[in-house]
mmCIF file of C-alpha atoms in Angstrom:
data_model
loop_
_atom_site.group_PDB
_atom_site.id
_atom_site.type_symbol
_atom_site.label_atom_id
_atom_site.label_comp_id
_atom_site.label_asym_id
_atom_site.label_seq_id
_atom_site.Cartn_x
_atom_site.Cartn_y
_atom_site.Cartn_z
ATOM 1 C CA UNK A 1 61.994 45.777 187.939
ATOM 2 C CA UNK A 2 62.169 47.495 191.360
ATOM 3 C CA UNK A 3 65.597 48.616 192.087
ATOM 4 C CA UNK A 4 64.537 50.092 196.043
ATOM 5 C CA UNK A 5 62.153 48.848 197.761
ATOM 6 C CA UNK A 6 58.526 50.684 196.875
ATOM 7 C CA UNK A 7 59.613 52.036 193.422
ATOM 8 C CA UNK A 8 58.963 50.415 190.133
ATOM 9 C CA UNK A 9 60.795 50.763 187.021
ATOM 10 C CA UNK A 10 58.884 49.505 183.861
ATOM 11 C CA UNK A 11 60.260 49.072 179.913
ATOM 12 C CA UNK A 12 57.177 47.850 177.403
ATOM 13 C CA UNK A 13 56.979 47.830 173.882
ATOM 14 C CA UNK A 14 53.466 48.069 172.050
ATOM 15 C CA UNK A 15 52.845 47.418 168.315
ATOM 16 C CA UNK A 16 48.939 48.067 167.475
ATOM 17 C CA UNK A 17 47.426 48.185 164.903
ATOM 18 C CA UNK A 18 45.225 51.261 163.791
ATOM 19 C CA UNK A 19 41.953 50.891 161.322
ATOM 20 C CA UNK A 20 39.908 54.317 162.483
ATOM 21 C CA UNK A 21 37.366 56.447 160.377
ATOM 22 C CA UNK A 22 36.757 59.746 160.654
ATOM 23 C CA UNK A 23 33.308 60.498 159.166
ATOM 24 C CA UNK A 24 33.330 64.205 160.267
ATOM 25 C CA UNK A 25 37.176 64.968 159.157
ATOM 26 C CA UNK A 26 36.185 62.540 156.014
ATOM 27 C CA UNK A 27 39.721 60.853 157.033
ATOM 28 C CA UNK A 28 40.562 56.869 156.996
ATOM 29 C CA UNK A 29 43.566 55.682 158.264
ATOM 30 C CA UNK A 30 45.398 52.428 158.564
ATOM 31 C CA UNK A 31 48.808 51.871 160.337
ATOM 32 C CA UNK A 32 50.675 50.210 162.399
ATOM 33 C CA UNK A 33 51.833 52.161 165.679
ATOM 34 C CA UNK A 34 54.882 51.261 167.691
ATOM 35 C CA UNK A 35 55.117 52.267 171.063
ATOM 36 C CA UNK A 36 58.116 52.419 173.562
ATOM 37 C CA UNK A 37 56.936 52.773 177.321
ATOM 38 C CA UNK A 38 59.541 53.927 180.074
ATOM 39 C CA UNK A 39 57.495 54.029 183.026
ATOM 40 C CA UNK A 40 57.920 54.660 187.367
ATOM 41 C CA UNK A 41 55.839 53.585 190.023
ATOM 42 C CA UNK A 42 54.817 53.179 193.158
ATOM 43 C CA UNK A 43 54.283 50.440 195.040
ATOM 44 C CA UNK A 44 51.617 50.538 197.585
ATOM 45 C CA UNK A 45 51.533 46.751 198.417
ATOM 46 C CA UNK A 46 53.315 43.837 196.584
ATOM 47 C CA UNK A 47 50.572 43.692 194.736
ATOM 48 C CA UNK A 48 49.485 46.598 193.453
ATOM 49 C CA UNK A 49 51.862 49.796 192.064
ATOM 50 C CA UNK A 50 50.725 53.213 190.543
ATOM 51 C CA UNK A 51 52.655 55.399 188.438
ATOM 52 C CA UNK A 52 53.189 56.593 184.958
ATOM 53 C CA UNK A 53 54.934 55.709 181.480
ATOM 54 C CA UNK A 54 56.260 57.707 178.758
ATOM 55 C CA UNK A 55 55.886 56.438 175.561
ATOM 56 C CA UNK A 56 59.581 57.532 173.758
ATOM 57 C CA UNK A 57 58.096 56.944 170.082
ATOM 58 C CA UNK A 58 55.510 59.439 170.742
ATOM 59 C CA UNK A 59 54.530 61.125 167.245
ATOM 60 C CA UNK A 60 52.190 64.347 167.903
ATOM 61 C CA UNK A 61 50.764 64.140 164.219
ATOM 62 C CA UNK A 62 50.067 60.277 163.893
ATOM 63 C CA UNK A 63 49.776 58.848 167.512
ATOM 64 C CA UNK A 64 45.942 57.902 168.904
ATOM 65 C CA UNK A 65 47.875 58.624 172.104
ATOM 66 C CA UNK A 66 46.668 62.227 173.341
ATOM 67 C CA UNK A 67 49.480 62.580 174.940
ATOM 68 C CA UNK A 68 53.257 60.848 175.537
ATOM 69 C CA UNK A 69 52.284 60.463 179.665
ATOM 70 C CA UNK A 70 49.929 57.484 180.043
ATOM 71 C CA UNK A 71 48.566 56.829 183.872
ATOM 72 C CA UNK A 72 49.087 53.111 185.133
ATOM 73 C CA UNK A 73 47.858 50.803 187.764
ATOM 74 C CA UNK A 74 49.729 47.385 187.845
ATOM 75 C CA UNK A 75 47.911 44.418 189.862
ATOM 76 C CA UNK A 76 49.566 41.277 190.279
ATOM 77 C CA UNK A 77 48.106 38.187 191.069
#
């Protein structure tokens, strides 16, 4: 959605799903992680935008996220 001209609003929900093994913290996992994404960007043409999302579900302890802030380049076609 772009509300004024040049800025971009985004909303995106993620489900993945996580299968990871961790030979040197002798750890196995597998979940299911939800994300929510609020994001802003810029747009430099109508094509392409740059910006960042937040991810609201963010969980410190169980995300493979390193971090809430993800970086984003949008290209349309």
């Amino acid at each position: 959605y772009t509300p004024v001209k040049k800025i971009l609003t985004s909303l995106e929900f993620s489900e993945m799903h996580v299968n990871r093994n961790l030979q040197f913290a002798n750890t196995k996992d597998n979940f299911w992680e939800s994300a929510l994404f609020v994001g802003l960007g810029y747009q430099l043409t109508t094509k392409i935008a740059f910006g960042a999302k937040y991810n609201v579900l963010y969980n410190k302890n169980k995300s493979i996220y390193n971090s809430p802030v993800i970086p984003f380049v949008n290209i349309n076609f």
